[in-house]
Amino acid sequence: MAETVSDQAGDMKHDNISSPGISDQEKEMATNAFEAFNAGSYDESLKHLDSLQELNKDDYKITMNKAITEFYKSGQTTTGTLKQMLMTLKNQMHTAVEDIDGLDDVENSILYYNQAVIHYHMRQYSEAISIGEKLYQFLEPFERFAQAVCFLLVDLYLLTFQPEKALHLLAVLEKLTVKEGNSKNGKGEGANSTNKESTALKAEFTAMIEAAKSKMHQYKVRAYIQMKSLKACKREIKSVMNTSGNSAPSLFLKSNFEYLRGNYRKAVKLLNSSNIAEHPGPLKTGECVRCMFWNNLGCIHFAMGKHNLGLFYFKKALQENDNTCAQLGDGGNGQAAKMFTGIPMCALLANKRYELLYNCGIQLLHIGRPLAAFECLMEAVQVYHSSPRLWLRLAECCITANKGSSEQETKGLPSKKGIVQAVVGQGYHRKIVLASQSTQNTIYSEGQSAAIPVASMEFAAICLRNALLLLPEHQQHDSKPDIGSKSCSQSGSTESGSETSDACSGKTQEGDKFIPAAPSSPLRKQEVENLRCSILACSAYVALALGDNLMALNHAEKLLHQTKLSGSLKFLGHLYAAEALISLDRISDAIAHLNPENVTDVSLGVSSSEQDQGSDKGDLEPVESSGKQTPLCYPSSVSSARATMLFNLGSAYCLRSEYEKARKCLHQAASMVNTKEIPPEAILLGVYLELQNGNTQLALQIIKRNQLLPSVKPISSPDLRKKPLPFQSSQPVQPIQTPSSFTQVQRK
């Protein structure tokens, strides 16, 4: 946008020259100031403007031109000062952009436009869009100015994920460009066509028109990529390659297109073929292309399921970003950028530290490093504190960090460490101490305030409460990660290649609203609903871990009442509700939730047309991973899930002293799953039942073998010469049509 500001400064000086009612002396001064500014002689330009102001003290445009000249004299580093000066001038005129209602106010349009440009670079996109949309109403008489306003609005719409509006403006821009080209060609034909100067001007104008068309093609590709409209994008990509060739922006866009199609190897190849060394630096474009290159590689490898490699590339992107900020005088911490001093205005958008930290945190969460992920996301949440998904991710870090060792899942068989807490004594006096439920939950921050940002379950509860509060009461609309920064950054900056919605076909319903979820794209209606379900499931789990059973029951019941609830979350909702009810001594109500027939589906998430990063999978933002696997602590099939319900149902029957029913549930569940899938809690339940039955020896055998064993059935005619007969069940296992279980299944 820096080049737009520069062009516009020239227009402002020209306004002084062409204004009616000024003397020849004033025209000459204005012309000299204008020429000196274009030549880069800012001191000389200021002298002419000072002389001009002495003759015409009431013209605010002279003051504005002086402020802009001072701004360029400082190397565009005094953005905050210029913004304040423009605000003062607007207040002096006693007018506001909201009050523009006629062409009489359009003479102040340059002032409004400059304000919009500054808002843009300060990332105050809503304010910039508000001004730009007002100016757009009066573009007809100002064709050259119209192009600058339209390009600014298109950029703003793409940055705020409004691709349909951007495409509408691009259509208007095409008409303006064609109209301007025809008018210029007409004038050229009327003049002496053999004149060398006229020919040179015509060639220069043609080059400008071609550059504008190339820019419009790139904008269209970015819009179609946001809409996931791949057919339209494919057509437009050809135009971009024809007009821009193998430039870095065009190759980045084509790489993003292939990334969305799932052609990850081709996307990487296109990125590697881009000559980023020849691309102008952040001082000219406001973009760190090397940073985008590494980020996009990270996103692509995330989509391929290569999470460690993806993390490596994200870290490289962070290093490039910090180096760029250090060169700009920001030191990499963003403080100077926040103050808008010491950094050229065009480079204010170059710092992508927090977006990259977000991507790193998501990647770390995927590879099982929740504490490192927590540190990254905590830094990102300082900027993106209004993103409900980011708060959910922080809660997932806390849950993963506190769920304890996963050794028992990784080795296949349930670990004895989950059953036996200690062994006391030796020989005949040897005693086995079994673990209690209370020792299996670790307390991360004992004695600290829950509001202190550490990876504790108490802090997870706060994060989830924030996430719920940030969601609308009546859900509205879509989501996805992106460090998105203009055309070059689009190859891998989107979060999820699998998200499809109404926008995929290029259609949106009128009146649709978006819920901001920066740095991801806005949330659409179905994605908000999916995210709400995930937050409620996590909230129920955390409340159970903290012993707040009433709150856990409340969250679980809300979860089960959600529309379009995925099978996996429905399964978890019944489990969490049952555990809360059992803790509240409402066993009969819990048994109703523990009916195995309640489980009909355990797929992780909703169908692909409704997929969301906020589903129960706890997936990561940069992209939907094709290499993701079901967590080992989660049932892999409906049969396994029903077995889990039966294991828990047996526990519920034990609490009512219905030991025979409990034993039936236990053995029926054990027959439904592989021995390796039996949880330690089920083995402890088997030990308890045998002890209640007075069968101490069998209880000891269960502990030693670390597996469920059938009860001993008396043998009618024992023969000591034969091998011992295998244990047989005291009675056949019959299917039980009863409710099913609680907890023991942890959300990943």
XYZ file of C-alpha atoms in Angstrom:
748
model
C 0.000 0.000 0.000
C 2.996 2.337 0.279
C 2.970 3.026 -3.440
C -0.699 3.959 -3.209
C 0.015 6.505 -0.508
C 2.803 8.010 -2.581
C 0.585 8.370 -5.642
C -2.131 9.891 -3.547
C 0.239 12.460 -2.073
C 0.896 13.635 -5.601
C -2.836 13.930 -6.231
C -3.229 16.103 -3.181
C -0.664 18.587 -4.379
C -2.322 18.630 -7.754
C -5.572 19.593 -6.029
C -3.964 22.829 -4.904
C -2.904 23.602 -8.458
C -6.258 22.971 -10.047
C -8.466 24.535 -7.396
C -10.552 27.434 -8.738
C -10.023 30.974 -7.519
C -6.297 30.837 -6.881
C -3.719 33.205 -8.320
C -1.001 32.373 -10.813
C 1.587 32.814 -8.067
C -0.156 30.204 -5.906
C -0.379 27.842 -8.880
C 3.335 28.206 -9.488
C 4.175 27.531 -5.826
C 1.910 24.483 -5.758
C 3.475 23.178 -8.987
C 6.994 23.630 -7.609
C 6.037 21.879 -4.359
C 4.491 19.021 -6.303
C 7.540 18.543 -8.541
C 9.956 18.738 -5.614
C 7.940 16.100 -3.737
C 7.960 13.725 -6.710
C 11.716 14.250 -7.053
C 12.227 13.325 -3.396
C 13.358 16.838 -2.408
C 11.151 17.028 0.647
C 12.896 20.029 2.250
C 12.414 22.087 -0.899
C 8.794 20.931 -1.164
C 8.176 22.046 2.423
C 9.595 25.505 1.672
C 7.189 25.955 -1.222
C 4.286 24.723 0.911
C 5.201 27.154 3.715
C 5.175 30.038 1.233
C 1.881 28.842 -0.174
C 0.344 28.611 3.282
C 1.254 32.222 4.028
C -0.856 33.250 1.043
C -3.744 30.915 1.833
C -3.923 30.116 5.536
C -7.475 28.725 5.451
C -6.825 25.835 3.030
C -6.507 22.694 5.146
C -5.169 20.776 2.153
C -1.883 22.666 2.377
C -1.523 21.610 6.010
C -2.314 18.040 5.031
C 0.268 18.082 2.244
C 2.855 19.443 4.662
C 2.096 16.648 7.096
C 2.471 14.028 4.359
C 5.711 15.576 3.108
C 7.089 15.510 6.664
C 5.981 11.890 6.866
C 7.927 10.934 3.739
C 10.891 12.997 4.898
C 11.062 10.816 8.026
C 11.151 7.663 5.881
C 7.453 6.928 6.631
C 8.346 6.155 10.258
C 6.044 8.679 11.983
C 2.770 6.909 11.281
C 1.241 7.760 14.657
C 2.012 11.470 14.217
C 0.485 11.553 10.735
C -2.622 9.775 11.973
C -3.042 12.332 14.740
C -2.594 15.227 12.306
C -5.227 13.861 9.912
C -7.615 13.365 12.826
C -7.063 16.981 13.909
C -7.790 18.242 10.397
C -10.977 16.202 10.247
C -12.122 17.653 13.575
C -11.341 21.185 12.370
C -13.673 20.648 9.415
C -16.377 19.469 11.841
C -17.208 16.529 9.653
C -17.127 12.787 9.993
C -17.064 10.078 7.362
C -20.431 8.827 8.621
C -21.946 12.208 7.684
C -20.947 12.034 4.020
C -24.208 12.221 2.113
C -23.514 14.209 -1.030
C -20.950 15.252 -3.606
C -20.242 18.469 -1.696
C -18.254 16.433 0.787
C -16.274 14.526 -1.824
C -13.632 17.249 -2.005
C -12.506 15.952 1.378
C -12.196 12.412 0.042
C -8.395 12.523 -0.094
C -8.285 13.188 3.645
C -10.623 10.269 4.322
C -8.681 8.000 1.997
C -5.388 8.756 3.735
C -7.012 7.982 7.075
C -8.189 4.627 5.693
C -4.668 3.807 4.460
C -3.205 4.474 7.914
C -5.911 2.373 9.588
C -5.053 -0.401 7.136
C -1.377 -0.417 8.070
C -2.224 -0.271 11.768
C -4.393 -3.391 11.298
C -7.511 -1.432 12.202
C -9.427 -3.048 9.379
C -12.977 -2.267 10.516
C -12.285 1.471 10.617
C -10.571 1.362 7.229
C -13.470 -0.553 5.648
C -15.997 1.891 7.107
C -14.217 4.829 5.470
C -13.569 3.003 2.192
C -17.186 1.934 1.770
C -18.382 5.512 2.269
C -15.920 6.787 -0.354
C -16.954 4.040 -2.753
C -20.392 5.653 -3.074
C -18.862 8.674 -4.842
C -16.283 7.075 -7.135
C -17.937 7.759 -10.482
C -16.540 11.288 -11.122
C -13.052 10.387 -9.874
C -11.936 7.453 -11.995
C -8.228 7.532 -11.115
C -9.000 7.942 -7.443
C -11.644 5.189 -7.733
C -8.991 2.612 -8.622
C -6.965 3.409 -5.493
C -10.041 3.169 -3.246
C -11.194 -0.087 -4.865
C -7.800 -1.754 -4.524
C -7.627 -0.709 -0.874
C -11.107 -2.127 -0.204
C -10.328 -5.379 -2.027
C -7.246 -5.850 0.143
C -9.261 -5.132 3.273
C -12.048 -7.521 2.316
C -9.554 -10.333 1.728
C -7.777 -9.654 5.017
C -11.120 -9.849 6.822
C -12.229 -12.970 4.880
C -15.001 -11.418 2.806
C -14.122 -12.828 -0.637
C -17.572 -12.270 -2.194
C -17.360 -8.510 -1.595
C -13.808 -8.498 -2.958
C -14.923 -10.205 -6.178
C -17.736 -7.686 -6.630
C -15.275 -4.800 -6.342
C -12.849 -6.478 -8.731
C -15.623 -6.612 -11.331
C -16.123 -2.859 -10.860
C -12.368 -2.329 -11.164
C -12.272 -4.216 -14.454
C -14.950 -1.922 -15.894
C -13.086 1.184 -14.696
C -9.818 -0.085 -16.172
C -11.383 -0.877 -19.550
C -13.177 2.487 -19.608
C -10.002 4.369 -18.720
C -8.019 2.415 -21.325
C -10.532 3.194 -24.065
C -10.621 6.902 -23.178
C -6.830 7.181 -23.175
C -6.545 5.326 -26.478
C -9.145 7.635 -27.985
C -7.204 10.710 -26.941
C -3.987 9.213 -28.285
C -5.541 8.643 -31.706
C -6.711 12.254 -31.901
C -3.221 13.584 -31.250
C -0.208 13.244 -33.512
C 0.481 9.504 -33.345
C 3.959 9.940 -34.825
C 5.104 12.049 -31.915
C 7.719 10.076 -29.941
C 6.629 11.574 -26.625
C 3.022 10.611 -27.220
C 4.101 7.066 -28.124
C 6.187 6.754 -24.954
C 3.293 7.982 -22.815
C 0.960 5.526 -24.494
C 3.383 2.660 -23.860
C 3.724 3.693 -20.217
C -0.049 3.832 -19.832
C -0.429 0.398 -21.457
C 2.101 -1.027 -19.014
C 0.137 0.476 -16.099
C -3.096 -1.091 -17.374
C -1.414 -4.504 -17.722
C 0.024 -4.236 -14.209
C -3.440 -3.410 -12.850
C -4.939 -6.419 -14.671
C -2.230 -8.720 -13.316
C -2.903 -7.438 -9.805
C -6.636 -8.054 -10.248
C -6.030 -11.651 -11.364
C -3.954 -12.268 -8.219
C -6.694 -10.791 -6.032
C -9.261 -13.047 -7.718
C -7.168 -16.137 -7.002
C -6.891 -15.142 -3.343
C -10.660 -14.659 -3.171
C -11.412 -18.027 -4.798
C -8.916 -19.737 -2.492
C -10.733 -18.326 0.525
C -14.027 -19.539 -0.927
C -12.530 -22.968 -1.788
C -13.971 -22.508 -5.265
C -11.347 -24.641 -6.971
C -12.795 -24.667 -10.499
C -12.925 -20.883 -10.712
C -9.521 -20.696 -9.049
C -7.988 -23.033 -11.630
C -9.176 -20.805 -14.483
C -7.869 -17.683 -12.803
C -4.499 -19.279 -11.953
C -3.820 -19.608 -15.694
C -4.381 -15.871 -16.145
C -2.017 -15.123 -13.261
C 0.725 -17.314 -14.734
C 0.249 -15.687 -18.151
C 0.450 -12.131 -16.826
C 2.972 -12.542 -13.977
C 5.012 -15.516 -15.142
C 6.968 -17.443 -12.543
C 7.134 -14.614 -10.042
C 7.093 -15.375 -6.321
C 3.473 -14.176 -5.791
C 2.107 -16.236 -8.688
C 3.982 -19.407 -7.640
C 2.882 -18.964 -4.020
C -0.728 -18.678 -5.154
C -0.466 -21.724 -7.394
C 1.147 -23.652 -4.527
C -1.777 -22.702 -2.283
C -4.181 -23.912 -4.952
C -2.447 -27.302 -5.166
C -2.374 -27.473 -1.369
C -6.159 -27.089 -1.231
C -6.532 -29.850 -3.825
C -4.434 -32.175 -1.662
C -1.478 -32.257 -4.088
C 1.033 -31.616 -1.318
C 4.146 -32.753 -3.166
C 3.352 -30.462 -6.089
C 2.673 -27.594 -3.670
C 6.126 -28.086 -2.125
C 7.716 -28.274 -5.575
C 6.105 -24.986 -6.625
C 7.262 -23.280 -3.449
C 10.818 -24.485 -3.946
C 10.808 -23.223 -7.536
C 9.935 -19.663 -6.482
C 12.933 -17.345 -6.506
C 12.228 -15.540 -3.253
C 15.651 -13.904 -3.292
C 14.550 -11.613 -6.136
C 11.395 -10.478 -4.362
C 11.564 -6.950 -2.873
C 12.074 -6.775 0.875
C 9.555 -5.808 3.555
C 10.484 -2.127 3.281
C 8.899 -2.041 -0.185
C 6.146 -4.636 0.006
C 5.425 -4.916 3.732
C 5.939 -8.681 3.467
C 8.691 -11.047 4.574
C 8.582 -13.579 1.757
C 11.147 -15.925 3.342
C 8.986 -16.075 6.464
C 5.950 -16.946 4.329
C 7.940 -19.582 2.464
C 8.873 -21.494 5.646
C 5.400 -21.057 7.126
C 3.749 -22.443 4.021
C 6.087 -25.437 4.014
C 5.106 -26.016 7.655
C 1.411 -25.925 6.800
C 1.837 -28.350 3.898
C 3.792 -30.848 6.004
C 1.195 -30.510 8.741
C -1.419 -31.542 6.185
C 0.747 -34.518 5.253
C 0.803 -35.643 8.898
C 4.540 -34.918 9.227
C 4.189 -32.888 12.386
C 7.806 -32.813 13.537
C 8.947 -31.630 10.140
C 6.138 -29.084 10.101
C 7.300 -27.767 13.481
C 10.850 -27.447 12.120
C 9.605 -25.238 9.275
C 7.462 -23.106 11.591
C 10.513 -22.477 13.767
C 12.476 -21.446 10.669
C 9.655 -19.031 9.817
C 9.842 -17.573 13.331
C 13.583 -17.038 12.966
C 13.116 -15.253 9.633
C 10.366 -13.128 11.135
C 12.553 -12.113 14.094
C 15.449 -11.297 11.757
C 13.198 -9.109 9.627
C 11.853 -7.286 12.676
C 15.401 -6.715 13.942
C 16.349 -5.193 10.575
C 13.325 -2.912 10.767
C 14.359 -1.776 14.239
C 11.604 -3.669 16.018
C 13.862 -6.147 17.773
C 11.420 -8.948 17.046
C 9.150 -8.249 20.010
C 6.558 -6.125 18.265
C 6.806 -3.215 20.737
C 7.870 -0.663 18.143
C 5.145 -1.858 15.800
C 2.594 -1.352 18.581
C 3.797 2.224 19.066
C 3.918 2.785 15.255
C 7.240 4.611 15.583
C 10.639 3.877 14.140
C 9.271 1.476 11.511
C 8.250 2.496 7.974
C 4.476 2.386 7.665
C 4.588 -0.071 4.769
C 6.458 -2.551 6.995
C 4.040 -2.460 9.941
C 2.247 -5.517 8.573
C 5.462 -7.509 8.143
C 5.588 -8.856 11.715
C 3.784 -12.220 11.817
C 5.207 -13.407 15.139
C 1.913 -14.141 16.865
C 0.388 -15.967 13.899
C 3.516 -18.128 13.694
C 3.455 -18.821 17.439
C -0.146 -19.923 17.015
C 0.848 -22.358 14.268
C 3.785 -23.625 16.346
C 1.532 -24.168 19.356
C -0.982 -26.144 17.335
C 1.788 -28.285 15.878
C 3.346 -28.927 19.293
C -0.041 -29.992 20.628
C -0.265 -32.541 17.824
C 3.112 -34.113 18.543
C 2.378 -34.562 22.242
C 4.260 -31.618 23.768
C 1.423 -29.824 25.565
C 3.568 -27.679 27.886
C 5.596 -26.231 24.995
C 2.364 -25.728 23.049
C 0.867 -23.961 26.062
C 3.744 -21.458 26.145
C 3.338 -20.627 22.443
C -0.436 -20.294 22.598
C -0.309 -18.183 25.764
C 1.824 -15.668 23.914
C -0.513 -15.729 20.916
C -3.621 -15.247 23.079
C -2.309 -11.836 24.149
C -3.147 -10.636 20.637
C -5.938 -13.022 19.603
C -7.837 -13.028 22.879
C -11.218 -12.948 21.139
C -10.743 -16.304 19.371
C -12.867 -19.041 21.014
C -10.895 -21.764 19.256
C -7.608 -20.507 20.668
C -9.013 -20.687 24.214
C -10.154 -24.250 23.487
C -6.654 -25.147 22.309
C -5.184 -23.752 25.535
C -7.599 -25.897 27.538
C -6.577 -28.943 25.491
C -2.933 -28.231 26.379
C -3.874 -28.221 30.081
C -5.903 -31.436 29.753
C -3.142 -33.254 27.891
C -0.494 -32.090 30.365
C -2.541 -33.313 33.341
C -3.955 -36.582 32.103
C -0.890 -38.456 33.329
C 1.440 -40.960 31.717
C 0.245 -42.682 28.580
C 2.592 -45.672 28.998
C -0.278 -48.066 29.455
C -1.664 -47.166 26.036
C 1.622 -47.150 24.151
C 2.743 -50.667 25.110
C -0.432 -52.422 24.033
C -1.232 -54.154 27.316
C -2.551 -52.156 30.273
C 0.456 -51.296 32.420
C 0.633 -52.718 35.917
C 1.667 -49.237 36.988
C -1.950 -48.271 36.469
C -3.044 -50.977 38.923
C -0.264 -51.609 41.428
C 0.872 -48.530 43.350
C 3.501 -50.246 45.544
C 4.741 -53.591 46.877
C 5.428 -53.789 50.613
C 7.431 -56.526 52.365
C 8.985 -59.729 51.080
C 8.202 -63.412 50.873
C 5.218 -64.586 52.895
C 4.608 -61.050 54.200
C 4.671 -59.440 50.771
C 1.749 -57.034 50.286
C 0.468 -55.377 47.107
C -0.898 -51.809 47.383
C -3.422 -51.048 44.649
C -3.759 -47.558 43.180
C -6.775 -45.498 44.116
C -8.691 -43.308 41.700
C -7.552 -40.147 43.481
C -3.864 -40.852 42.797
C -4.370 -41.034 39.051
C -5.058 -37.304 38.586
C -2.044 -35.043 38.959
C -2.352 -31.589 40.480
C -0.211 -29.252 38.432
C -0.296 -26.074 40.492
C -1.197 -26.821 44.056
C -1.812 -23.752 46.187
C -1.782 -21.282 43.278
C -4.593 -19.092 42.032
C -6.561 -20.630 39.169
C -6.196 -17.377 37.211
C -2.406 -17.748 36.981
C -1.660 -18.969 33.424
C -0.129 -22.385 34.084
C -1.142 -25.669 32.466
C -3.479 -26.705 35.280
C -7.014 -28.076 35.149
C -8.211 -24.996 37.047
C -6.833 -22.752 34.316
C -8.355 -25.068 31.700
C -11.774 -24.410 33.254
C -11.204 -20.639 32.874
C -10.105 -21.067 29.240
C -13.203 -23.098 28.424
C -15.454 -20.557 30.124
C -13.882 -17.821 27.971
C -14.379 -19.909 24.840
C -18.068 -20.453 25.611
C -18.645 -16.773 26.351
C -17.040 -15.761 23.051
C -19.438 -17.922 21.051
C -22.740 -16.306 20.044
C -25.910 -17.380 21.825
C -27.517 -18.201 18.499
C -24.836 -19.648 16.273
C -24.012 -17.878 13.050
C -21.012 -18.893 10.765
C -17.103 -20.504 9.404
C -13.452 -21.157 10.487
C -9.731 -21.944 9.573
C -5.657 -21.069 10.364
C -3.787 -18.780 8.270
C -0.995 -16.449 8.864
C -2.362 -14.941 5.722
C -0.482 -11.961 4.465
C -1.346 -10.954 0.978
C -0.686 -12.763 -2.260
C 2.648 -14.364 -1.430
C 1.478 -15.864 1.836
C -1.456 -17.742 0.464
C 0.179 -21.030 -0.431
C -0.016 -22.630 2.942
C -1.336 -20.056 5.279
C -4.795 -21.521 5.487
C -5.542 -23.763 8.408
C -7.559 -26.543 6.920
C -7.763 -27.855 3.425
C -10.802 -29.947 4.244
C -13.151 -27.186 5.280
C -15.985 -26.886 2.837
C -19.186 -24.974 3.220
C -21.519 -22.735 1.254
C -18.478 -20.722 0.270
C -17.017 -23.724 -1.564
C -19.528 -23.271 -4.318
C -19.129 -19.526 -4.204
C -22.548 -19.105 -2.630
C -23.448 -17.415 0.615
C -26.829 -16.736 2.039
C -27.791 -13.142 2.399
C -27.567 -11.981 5.955
C -24.910 -14.543 6.895
C -22.635 -13.264 9.619
C -19.147 -14.346 10.541
C -17.731 -14.906 13.999
C -14.105 -13.655 14.157
C -11.584 -16.341 15.078
C -8.268 -14.704 14.134
C -5.724 -15.729 13.111
C -8.048 -18.324 11.577
C -10.743 -17.416 9.108
C -14.137 -16.468 10.584
C -16.441 -19.176 11.891
C -19.543 -20.087 9.948
C -22.768 -21.385 11.434
C -22.023 -25.123 11.377
C -18.474 -24.585 12.583
C -19.713 -22.578 15.541
C -22.016 -25.457 16.462
C -19.184 -27.985 16.169
C -16.908 -25.788 18.250
C -19.567 -25.373 20.913
C -19.910 -29.169 21.186
C -16.161 -29.571 21.600
C -15.985 -26.908 24.298
C -18.883 -28.487 26.222
C -17.229 -31.923 26.073
C -13.944 -30.521 27.368
C -15.781 -28.539 30.040
C -17.524 -31.675 31.332
C -14.220 -33.570 31.468
C -12.424 -30.744 33.301
C -15.271 -30.317 35.773
C -15.109 -34.046 36.583
C -11.358 -33.818 37.097
C -11.888 -30.906 39.501
C -14.645 -32.738 41.377
C -17.374 -30.285 40.340
C -19.966 -32.930 39.525
C -22.988 -30.639 39.203
C -21.190 -28.469 36.668
C -19.959 -31.562 34.820
C -23.521 -32.904 34.624
C -24.754 -29.533 33.383
C -22.157 -29.425 30.587
C -22.742 -33.063 29.611
C -26.515 -32.588 29.377
C -26.074 -29.435 27.296
C -23.743 -31.387 25.030
C -26.269 -34.185 24.526
C -28.964 -31.641 23.614
C -26.899 -30.065 20.826
C -28.139 -30.543 17.268
C -25.932 -32.374 14.759
C -23.855 -33.889 17.552
C -21.106 -36.189 16.266
C -21.136 -39.830 17.378
C -17.878 -39.494 19.294
C -19.088 -36.537 21.347
C -22.427 -38.206 22.002
C -20.532 -41.217 23.394
C -18.421 -38.956 25.624
C -21.473 -36.985 26.720
C -23.164 -40.146 28.031
C -19.994 -41.237 29.813
C -19.399 -37.883 31.504
C -23.049 -37.492 32.505
C -23.046 -41.004 34.005
C -19.903 -40.390 36.028
C -21.257 -37.119 37.379
C -24.548 -38.810 38.322
C -22.752 -41.665 40.082
C -20.696 -39.163 42.077
C -23.979 -37.493 43.017
C -25.351 -40.896 44.159
C -27.962 -41.007 41.404
C -27.096 -44.515 40.241
C -30.378 -45.252 38.449
C -30.066 -42.113 36.292
C -26.456 -43.018 35.535
C -27.453 -46.516 34.395
C -29.813 -44.947 31.850
C -26.822 -43.164 30.273
C -24.694 -46.322 30.331
C -26.872 -48.337 27.985
C -24.601 -49.783 25.262
C -27.380 -49.142 22.744
C -26.707 -45.418 23.168
C -23.523 -45.916 21.122
C -24.145 -46.155 17.390
C -21.165 -44.214 16.043
C -17.720 -43.248 17.344
C -16.353 -41.378 14.336
C -14.109 -38.475 15.269
C -15.984 -35.402 14.123
C -18.741 -34.676 11.654
C -18.936 -35.349 7.946
C -16.390 -33.672 5.675
C -18.932 -31.104 4.486
C -19.303 -29.877 8.046
C -15.781 -30.437 9.323
C -14.318 -27.982 11.769
C -11.052 -27.480 13.538
C -12.992 -27.290 16.745
C -14.256 -30.849 16.653
C -13.594 -33.330 19.400
C -10.412 -34.477 17.744
C -8.468 -31.625 19.212
C -6.933 -31.152 15.790
C -4.553 -28.384 14.845
C -5.225 -25.186 13.115
C -2.896 -24.906 10.160
C -4.577 -27.651 8.139
C -6.594 -30.816 8.465
C -4.089 -33.605 8.859
C -4.414 -36.584 6.574
C -2.006 -38.591 8.690
C -3.927 -38.293 11.957
C -4.655 -41.455 13.891
C -7.241 -42.268 16.522
C -5.754 -41.762 20.010
C -5.028 -45.109 21.658
C -7.075 -44.169 24.733
C -10.144 -43.715 22.545
C -12.362 -46.627 21.306
C -11.522 -47.514 17.735
C -14.910 -49.056 16.930
C -18.517 -49.170 18.082
C -17.788 -52.580 19.638
C -14.943 -51.149 21.742
C -17.085 -48.188 22.781
C -19.928 -50.461 23.885
C -17.438 -52.554 25.833
C -16.304 -49.396 27.610
C -19.905 -48.630 28.462
C -20.323 -52.155 29.852
C -17.162 -51.894 31.959
C -18.534 -48.728 33.505
C -21.995 -50.206 33.834
C -20.449 -52.983 35.900
C -19.005 -50.332 38.226
C -22.450 -48.771 38.592
C -23.981 -52.138 39.521
C -21.216 -52.685 42.087
C -22.241 -49.469 43.820
C -25.731 -50.946 44.201
C -24.226 -54.236 45.453
C -25.585 -56.071 42.404
C -22.393 -58.067 41.994
C -23.799 -60.756 39.713
C -24.990 -58.177 37.194
C -21.639 -56.431 37.464
C -19.794 -59.692 36.763
C -21.948 -60.352 33.691
C -21.273 -56.874 32.353
C -17.552 -57.262 32.962
C -17.173 -60.602 31.204
C -19.462 -59.604 28.363
C -17.366 -56.499 27.793
C -14.125 -58.516 27.964
C -15.450 -60.860 25.267
C -16.148 -57.913 22.941
C -12.617 -56.497 22.838
C -9.039 -57.635 22.487
C -7.200 -58.381 25.723
C -4.903 -55.426 25.025
C -7.863 -53.030 25.012
C -9.057 -53.874 28.536
C -8.377 -50.820 30.749
C -6.641 -51.132 34.152
C -9.829 -49.940 35.852
C -11.700 -52.958 34.477
C -9.047 -55.293 35.882
C -9.375 -53.621 39.279
C -13.131 -54.074 39.057
C -12.595 -57.774 38.380
C -10.331 -57.998 41.462
C -12.995 -56.272 43.565
C -15.728 -58.628 42.401
C -13.657 -61.725 43.152
C -12.828 -60.396 46.612
C -16.532 -59.780 47.226
C -17.147 -63.381 46.108
C -14.505 -64.592 48.574
C -12.248 -65.863 45.787
C -8.955 -64.412 47.019
C -6.719 -66.691 44.962
C -8.380 -65.737 41.688
C -8.128 -62.055 42.623
C -4.375 -62.489 43.121
C -4.076 -64.317 39.799
C -5.858 -61.419 38.031
C -3.368 -58.955 39.523
C -0.303 -61.077 38.714
C -1.354 -61.837 35.138
C -2.684 -58.313 34.639
C -5.755 -59.612 32.823
C -9.313 -60.638 33.551
C -9.760 -64.347 34.331
C -13.001 -66.346 34.434
C -14.261 -67.692 37.756
C -13.292 -71.229 38.808
C -15.940 -73.881 38.149
C -15.746 -77.039 40.349
C -14.537 -80.146 38.448
C -16.773 -83.224 38.928
C -14.109 -85.930 38.486
C -10.619 -84.543 38.852
C -7.749 -86.611 37.430
C -4.385 -85.586 38.827
C -2.552 -87.430 36.054
C -3.930 -85.067 33.450
C -2.931 -81.440 32.858
C -4.923 -78.876 34.821
C -8.092 -77.866 33.041
C -8.410 -74.232 32.038
C -10.583 -72.023 34.154
C -14.169 -71.995 33.038
C -16.874 -69.493 33.714
C -19.193 -70.417 36.554
C -22.118 -69.624 34.272
C -22.535 -68.682 30.631
C -22.372 -64.996 29.768
C -25.711 -63.701 28.550
C -26.211 -60.426 26.702
C -27.536 -57.784 29.068
C -30.024 -55.195 27.852
C -29.052 -52.574 30.382
C -27.469 -49.116 30.442
C -23.736 -48.544 30.125
C -20.666 -46.828 31.612
C -18.777 -43.726 32.698
C -15.366 -41.993 32.436
C -12.187 -43.935 31.884
C -12.194 -42.539 28.326
C -10.225 -39.362 27.976
C -10.691 -36.805 25.277
C -7.557 -36.079 23.360
